[in-house]
Short mmCIF file of C-alpha atoms in Angstrom, two decimals:
data_model
loop_
_atom_site.label_atom_id
_atom_site.label_comp_id
_atom_site.label_asym_id
_atom_site.label_seq_id
_atom_site.Cartn_x
_atom_site.Cartn_y
_atom_site.Cartn_z
CA MET A 1 -157.08 173.83 38.74
CA LYS A 2 -155.14 175.76 35.17
CA ILE A 3 -151.69 175.91 36.29
CA VAL A 4 -149.14 176.94 33.93
CA HIS A 5 -145.61 176.45 34.79
CA VAL A 6 -143.36 178.34 32.84
CA VAL A 7 -139.13 177.53 32.44
CA ASP A 8 -136.78 178.68 30.13
CA SER A 9 -136.50 174.60 28.07
CA MET A 10 -137.82 171.18 29.37
CA GLN A 11 -133.86 169.37 28.23
CA VAL A 12 -132.87 166.89 31.03
CA GLY A 13 -131.88 168.33 34.19
CA GLY A 14 -132.98 168.76 38.47
CA ALA A 15 -135.55 171.44 37.73
CA GLU A 16 -137.23 170.05 34.79
CA THR A 17 -137.06 166.59 35.86
CA LEU A 18 -139.06 168.01 39.08
CA ILE A 19 -142.07 170.17 37.00
CA ALA A 20 -142.86 167.64 35.10
CA MET A 21 -143.64 165.47 37.89
CA LEU A 22 -145.02 167.73 39.82
CA CYS A 23 -147.45 168.48 36.01
CA ARG A 24 -148.32 164.19 36.85
CA LEU A 25 -149.38 164.66 40.08
CA GLN A 26 -151.59 167.53 39.84
CA ARG A 27 -153.38 165.88 37.23
CA GLU A 28 -153.61 163.57 39.31
CA GLN A 29 -155.30 165.26 42.07
CA GLY A 30 -157.46 167.13 39.40
CA HIS A 31 -155.42 169.99 38.17
CA ASP A 32 -154.74 171.09 34.99
CA PRO A 33 -151.14 171.60 34.43
CA ALA A 34 -149.00 173.35 31.59
CA VAL A 35 -145.72 173.38 30.70
CA TYR A 36 -144.47 177.32 29.03
CA CYS A 37 -141.48 176.47 27.38
CA LEU A 38 -139.27 180.23 26.06
CA TYR A 39 -136.67 178.69 24.60
CA ASP A 40 -137.10 175.28 23.15
CA ILE A 41 -139.00 171.96 24.48
CA GLY A 42 -136.16 169.60 25.00
CA ALA A 43 -136.08 166.11 25.94
CA ILE A 44 -138.29 166.03 28.54
CA GLY A 45 -140.63 168.52 27.77
CA ASN A 46 -141.70 165.97 24.62
CA ARG A 47 -142.22 163.29 27.06
CA LEU A 48 -145.06 165.05 28.80
CA LEU A 49 -145.85 166.04 24.92
CA ALA A 50 -147.29 162.16 24.55
CA GLU A 51 -148.55 161.73 27.69
CA ASP A 52 -150.82 164.75 26.50
CA PHE A 53 -149.98 167.89 28.42
CA GLU A 54 -149.73 170.99 26.81
CA VAL A 55 -146.42 172.22 26.73
CA THR A 56 -145.72 174.21 24.13
CA VAL A 57 -142.56 177.25 23.11
CA HIS A 58 -143.14 181.51 23.49
CA HIS A 59 -139.85 182.18 21.89
CA ALA A 60 -139.37 185.92 21.39
CA ARG A 61 -135.92 187.88 20.18
CA THR A 62 -136.15 190.66 23.04
CA PHE A 63 -138.12 191.08 26.37
CA SER A 64 -140.83 192.99 25.45
CA GLY A 65 -141.60 190.64 22.43
CA PHE A 66 -141.98 187.79 25.60
CA ALA A 67 -143.68 190.14 27.56
CA ARG A 68 -146.54 190.36 24.21
CA THR A 69 -146.29 187.14 23.83
CA LEU A 70 -147.29 186.17 27.11
CA TYR A 71 -149.41 188.75 27.27
CA ARG A 72 -151.43 187.55 24.98
CA THR A 73 -151.36 183.84 25.84
CA PHE A 74 -152.44 184.22 29.62
CA ARG A 75 -155.47 186.41 28.51
CA GLN A 76 -156.63 183.93 26.28
CA SER A 77 -155.50 181.08 28.58
CA LYS A 78 -157.08 181.95 32.17
CA PRO A 79 -155.01 179.69 34.20
CA ASP A 80 -156.00 180.35 37.80
CA VAL A 81 -151.47 180.64 38.52
CA VAL A 82 -149.06 181.27 36.99
CA HIS A 83 -145.54 179.07 38.51
CA CYS A 84 -142.16 180.25 36.98
CA HIS A 85 -139.32 178.66 37.55
CA ASN A 86 -135.94 180.08 38.51
CA THR A 87 -134.51 183.48 37.63
CA THR A 88 -135.16 184.60 33.57
CA ALA A 89 -138.38 183.23 33.90
CA THR A 90 -139.73 185.42 36.61
CA ILE A 91 -137.98 187.89 35.08
CA ILE A 92 -139.64 187.41 31.59
CA SER A 93 -143.13 186.39 33.07
CA ALA A 94 -144.41 187.15 35.87
CA LEU A 95 -144.65 191.33 35.08
CA PRO A 96 -147.57 189.69 31.76
CA ALA A 97 -149.13 186.91 34.45
CA ARG A 98 -150.06 189.77 36.42
CA PHE A 99 -151.20 192.51 34.03
CA ALA A 100 -153.40 189.79 32.56
CA GLY A 101 -155.04 189.38 35.75
CA VAL A 102 -153.42 186.02 36.84
CA LYS A 103 -154.45 185.72 40.22
CA SER A 104 -151.72 183.15 41.68
CA ILE A 105 -148.27 183.86 40.54
CA VAL A 106 -144.93 181.79 42.58
CA ALA A 107 -141.76 182.15 41.21
CA THR A 108 -139.56 179.06 42.69
CA ARG A 109 -135.32 179.36 42.70
CA HIS A 110 -133.79 175.49 43.07
CA GLY A 111 -130.30 176.40 42.61
CA LEU A 112 -128.71 179.09 44.96
CA VAL A 113 -126.39 182.17 44.40
CA GLY A 114 -123.77 183.07 46.48
CA PRO A 115 -122.38 186.37 46.75
CA PRO A 116 -120.94 188.46 44.41
CA TYR A 117 -123.56 188.84 43.30
CA LEU A 118 -124.81 189.60 39.83
CA LEU A 119 -126.32 192.74 40.49
CA ARG A 120 -128.00 193.31 37.32
CA ARG A 121 -129.50 190.38 37.28
CA GLU A 122 -130.60 190.57 40.76
CA LEU A 123 -132.57 194.34 40.53
CA LYS A 124 -133.88 192.11 37.32
CA PHE A 125 -135.51 189.34 39.83
CA ALA A 126 -136.41 190.71 43.01
CA ALA A 127 -138.18 193.87 40.56
CA ALA A 128 -139.81 190.75 39.21
CA SER A 129 -140.34 189.30 42.23
CA ARG A 130 -142.83 191.36 43.85
CA PHE A 131 -145.66 190.71 40.80
CA CYS A 132 -145.82 187.34 42.60
CA ASP A 133 -147.24 186.75 46.05
CA TRP A 134 -144.56 183.84 46.10
CA VAL A 135 -140.85 183.83 46.23
CA VAL A 136 -140.03 179.74 47.11
CA ALA A 137 -136.20 178.96 48.10
CA VAL A 138 -135.89 174.98 48.24
CA CYS A 139 -133.57 174.34 51.07
CA GLU A 140 -133.27 177.05 54.30
CA GLU A 141 -129.62 177.74 52.80
CA ALA A 142 -131.14 178.90 49.84
CA LYS A 143 -134.19 180.74 51.58
CA ARG A 144 -131.18 182.96 54.06
CA ASN A 145 -129.43 182.98 50.34
CA LEU A 146 -132.67 184.65 48.43
CA LEU A 147 -133.33 186.94 52.00
CA ALA A 148 -130.16 188.12 51.53
CA ALA A 149 -130.00 189.27 47.89
CA PRO A 150 -130.04 193.20 47.26
CA PHE A 151 -134.24 194.65 47.50
CA ALA A 152 -135.05 190.71 47.98
CA ALA A 153 -139.31 190.48 48.42
CA ARG A 154 -138.28 189.33 51.95
CA ASN A 155 -142.10 189.37 53.30
CA ARG A 156 -142.56 186.37 50.32
CA ILE A 157 -140.37 184.37 49.90
CA VAL A 158 -141.18 181.06 51.30
CA ARG A 159 -139.47 177.20 51.67
CA VAL A 160 -140.81 174.31 50.53
CA TYR A 161 -138.38 171.28 49.93
CA ASN A 162 -137.74 170.15 46.74
CA GLY A 163 -139.78 166.26 46.48
CA ALA A 164 -138.55 163.24 44.75
CA SER A 165 -140.22 160.04 43.29
CA THR A 166 -139.39 156.80 44.97
CA PRO A 167 -137.00 154.90 42.30
CA CYS A 168 -139.05 152.34 41.41
CA LYS A 169 -137.91 148.37 42.92
CA SER A 170 -134.96 146.42 40.75
CA GLY A 171 -133.37 143.02 41.21
CA ARG A 172 -131.76 144.15 37.82
CA ALA A 173 -128.02 145.95 38.79
CA PRO A 174 -127.61 148.00 35.17
CA VAL A 175 -124.20 146.07 35.55
CA PRO A 176 -123.24 142.55 36.98
CA LYS A 177 -121.90 143.98 40.54
CA SER A 178 -118.46 143.22 42.15
CA GLY A 179 -117.15 144.83 44.72
CA PHE A 180 -117.91 147.95 46.83
CA THR A 181 -120.28 150.50 44.45
CA LEU A 182 -120.26 154.56 43.88
CA LEU A 183 -123.10 156.00 42.42
CA HIS A 184 -123.09 159.36 41.33
CA VAL A 185 -126.03 160.93 38.82
CA GLY A 186 -125.74 164.54 37.21
CA ARG A 187 -124.87 166.39 34.31
CA LEU A 188 -121.10 166.06 33.62
CA SER A 189 -120.32 169.58 33.54
CA PRO A 190 -118.29 171.36 35.93
CA VAL A 191 -120.45 172.86 38.89
CA LYS A 192 -120.84 169.38 39.77
CA ASP A 193 -116.64 169.63 40.03
CA GLN A 194 -116.43 165.27 39.23
CA GLU A 195 -112.90 166.07 38.52
CA SER A 196 -111.93 165.71 42.39
CA LEU A 197 -114.31 163.40 42.03
CA LEU A 198 -112.81 160.54 39.61
CA ARG A 199 -109.03 162.13 42.30
CA ALA A 200 -111.05 161.03 45.54
CA PHE A 201 -111.69 157.84 43.43
CA ALA A 202 -108.50 157.21 42.59
CA LEU A 203 -106.67 157.79 46.35
CA ALA A 204 -109.44 155.80 47.58
CA LYS A 205 -109.27 152.93 45.35
CA CYS A 206 -105.70 152.63 47.78
CA ASP A 207 -106.66 151.33 50.93
CA VAL A 208 -110.34 149.38 49.24
CA PRO A 209 -109.19 147.79 46.21
CA ASP A 210 -112.01 146.50 45.05
CA LEU A 211 -114.09 149.90 45.19
CA LYS A 212 -116.02 150.41 41.87
CA LEU A 213 -117.85 154.01 40.14
CA TRP A 214 -120.48 154.42 38.16
CA ILE A 215 -121.46 157.58 36.47
CA VAL A 216 -124.93 158.35 35.65
CA GLY A 217 -125.05 162.32 33.22
CA ASP A 218 -124.13 163.64 30.14
CA GLY A 219 -122.09 167.09 29.43
CA PRO A 220 -119.82 169.12 28.15
CA LEU A 221 -117.27 167.53 30.38
CA THR A 222 -117.90 164.31 29.20
CA SER A 223 -114.60 164.14 26.95
CA ARG A 224 -112.49 165.47 29.58
CA LEU A 225 -113.78 163.02 32.36
CA HIS A 226 -112.66 160.44 30.85
CA ASP A 227 -109.67 162.07 29.80
CA LEU A 228 -108.79 162.53 33.65
CA THR A 229 -110.17 158.73 33.87
CA ARG A 230 -107.64 157.89 32.52
CA GLU A 231 -104.80 159.60 33.83
CA LEU A 232 -105.26 158.61 36.95
CA GLY A 233 -105.58 154.47 35.92
CA VAL A 234 -108.76 154.01 37.45
CA GLU A 235 -110.57 153.76 33.83
CA THR A 236 -111.06 149.76 34.61
CA ALA A 237 -112.92 149.74 38.28
CA MET A 238 -115.07 152.83 36.47
CA GLN A 239 -117.98 152.96 33.92
CA PHE A 240 -119.62 155.99 31.99
CA PHE A 241 -123.68 155.60 31.32
CA GLY A 242 -124.65 158.56 30.15
CA GLU A 243 -127.92 160.01 30.35
CA GLN A 244 -130.28 157.19 31.24
CA ALA A 245 -133.95 157.76 31.71
CA ASP A 246 -134.05 155.06 34.28
CA VAL A 247 -132.32 154.81 37.25
CA ALA A 248 -134.00 153.18 39.79
CA PRO A 249 -131.58 149.92 38.87
CA PHE A 250 -127.97 152.30 39.43
CA TYR A 251 -129.49 153.67 42.22
CA SER A 252 -131.05 149.50 43.90
CA ALA A 253 -127.57 148.16 43.12
CA ALA A 254 -125.16 151.01 44.60
CA ASP A 255 -123.96 151.16 47.99
CA LEU A 256 -123.05 154.74 48.63
CA PHE A 257 -124.37 157.92 46.47
CA VAL A 258 -121.79 160.25 46.23
CA MET A 259 -122.06 163.76 45.67
CA SER A 260 -119.13 166.26 44.33
CA SER A 261 -120.63 170.05 43.87
CA VAL A 262 -119.37 173.75 44.70
CA SER A 263 -123.16 174.89 44.25
CA GLU A 264 -126.06 173.13 44.16
CA GLY A 265 -129.86 174.04 45.45
CA LEU A 266 -131.50 170.70 47.06
CA PRO A 267 -130.50 168.28 43.84
CA MET A 268 -133.04 165.66 42.67
CA SER A 269 -130.60 162.82 42.56
CA LEU A 270 -129.79 163.00 46.70
CA LEU A 271 -133.62 163.13 46.93
CA GLU A 272 -133.66 159.62 44.63
CA ALA A 273 -130.79 158.68 46.61
CA MET A 274 -132.49 159.14 50.45
CA ALA A 275 -135.40 157.48 48.70
CA ALA A 276 -134.19 154.11 47.21
CA GLY A 277 -132.16 154.18 50.97
CA LEU A 278 -129.16 154.82 49.87
CA PRO A 279 -126.15 156.54 52.53
CA SER A 280 -125.04 159.63 50.67
CA ILE A 281 -121.62 161.30 51.06
CA VAL A 282 -121.66 165.09 49.74
CA THR A 283 -120.35 168.79 49.97
CA ASN A 284 -120.83 171.25 51.92
CA VAL A 285 -122.92 173.12 49.95
CA GLY A 286 -126.65 174.48 49.78
CA GLY A 287 -129.62 171.90 51.06
CA MET A 288 -127.17 168.55 50.95
CA ALA A 289 -125.24 169.58 54.35
CA GLU A 290 -129.27 170.14 55.39
CA VAL A 291 -130.61 166.66 53.92
CA ALA A 292 -126.86 165.73 55.64
CA SER A 293 -128.24 167.44 58.95
CA LEU A 294 -131.89 166.16 58.86
CA SER A 295 -131.30 162.20 57.63
CA GLY A 296 -128.19 161.90 59.49
CA ALA A 297 -127.42 159.60 57.19
CA ALA A 298 -124.72 161.28 54.24
CA PHE A 299 -121.68 162.34 55.50
CA VAL A 300 -120.83 165.66 54.20
CA VAL A 301 -117.15 167.17 53.44
CA PRO A 302 -116.03 170.07 51.95
CA VAL A 303 -116.01 170.90 48.17
CA SER A 304 -113.24 170.78 46.16
CA ASN A 305 -111.35 168.86 48.63
CA TYR A 306 -110.89 164.82 47.24
CA LYS A 307 -108.81 164.09 50.17
CA ALA A 308 -111.40 164.57 52.70
CA LEU A 309 -113.73 163.46 49.63
CA ALA A 310 -111.24 159.97 49.56
CA ASN A 311 -111.48 159.75 53.64
CA ALA A 312 -114.97 159.69 53.42
CA ILE A 313 -115.18 156.43 51.14
CA CYS A 314 -113.12 154.77 52.31
CA GLU A 315 -115.06 155.49 56.08
CA ALA A 316 -117.89 154.43 54.54
CA ALA A 317 -116.64 150.89 52.38
CA GLU A 318 -115.07 149.92 56.42
CA ASN A 319 -118.13 150.26 57.87
CA PRO A 320 -120.89 148.47 57.07
CA CYS A 321 -122.55 148.11 59.94
CA ALA A 322 -122.77 152.14 60.11
CA LEU A 323 -124.24 152.20 56.52
CA ALA A 324 -126.39 149.75 56.67
CA ARG A 325 -127.83 151.29 60.07
CA SER A 326 -127.68 154.31 56.95
CA ARG A 327 -129.92 152.95 55.13
CA VAL A 328 -133.49 152.69 57.19
CA ALA A 329 -132.29 156.08 58.20
CA ALA A 330 -132.03 157.55 54.70
CA ARG A 331 -135.36 155.88 54.38
CA GLN A 332 -137.23 157.62 56.64
CA CYS A 333 -136.02 161.33 56.45
CA TYR A 334 -136.83 160.63 52.68
CA GLU A 335 -141.00 159.79 53.49
CA GLN A 336 -141.01 162.29 56.62
CA ASN A 337 -139.50 165.38 54.79
CA PHE A 338 -138.97 164.58 50.39
CA THR A 339 -141.55 163.02 49.62
CA LEU A 340 -143.47 164.59 46.06
CA GLU A 341 -147.10 164.57 47.49
CA ARG A 342 -145.81 166.76 50.93
CA MET A 343 -144.16 169.44 47.79
CA ALA A 344 -146.98 168.85 45.76
CA ASN A 345 -150.15 169.63 48.59
CA GLU A 346 -147.62 172.93 49.95
CA TYR A 347 -146.87 174.87 46.65
CA ILE A 348 -151.41 173.58 46.01
CA GLU A 349 -151.94 175.50 49.57
CA LEU A 350 -149.74 178.46 48.56
CA TYR A 351 -151.64 178.82 45.11
CA ARG A 352 -154.58 178.64 47.21
CA LEU A 353 -154.22 181.06 50.13
CA SER A 354 -152.85 184.00 47.01
CA LEU A 355 -156.33 183.08 45.43
CA ASP A 356 -158.06 183.30 48.83
CA CYS A 357 -156.54 187.17 48.59
CA HIS A 358 -158.02 187.58 45.48
#
């Protein structure tokens, strides 16, 4: 199958990382994947280019300009499948794909949009989804969210869990490790609420003196979080590593993974932590509590409650036997539910179901 993934850009992010992994696996399976970016290629797109994937930008000033450009491109390239990722890509590309004769059109919403909805945007997505064969939610909570949205195409909404690759084993820690080490991987932005994580870390360190924190990622809050670290007096106990091409050594060396987000779909970093057998503490948003329930390997705390997060950190640090059991449970749950191969196969099945109907 010739499969075209349409996305805003391939800048560094969870959905973009997933698309890149999906392209690699689809090519290994004998398919011909390509990526059409609406705005810019980005760092991940450039990596795919270096691996000889087709990655192109289809920028336009207006919706009608995008529609004309994509229609012509779809007519010329004749993909079997157009897979739209997130709202903008679906709104812009689903209609031109259908008019160009593409037989299988799939839209995936990688995040969660809770009420109050941005009505105009959701109405546009609902209209565009009528030209899709399937609208995919990445977890059960996201599926419920899509079903509750205004004028949703409810008979086309299905759930496909995100998948992640297993981080390569590494015996080398990113830095010399000492003490009980927390790991957070994510974009430094308000939606990830790293401020609550830092406050929880400072509070937990009072009871766990050898506690350490590693933060991997970059973003608009970098400067603010560095300042907060100094204000809390914990700068010597934690490190910011910025964006890392290879996060595997961090997962291998850490003792506990922590996500403090206020909104999520099903974050790749959490699945990668599970793949590495790393227990987690997560907030009760999106699919994270769902993963915790499936695995039995994660503590769940309320959103933006740094005291509850601190208590969970202390409890984990003080129970090494329970933590060891959670490592095994995390890995088993990953293998049963969240492998990249399982996700890729479920998407291929959706593609084929819609192709068979035409």
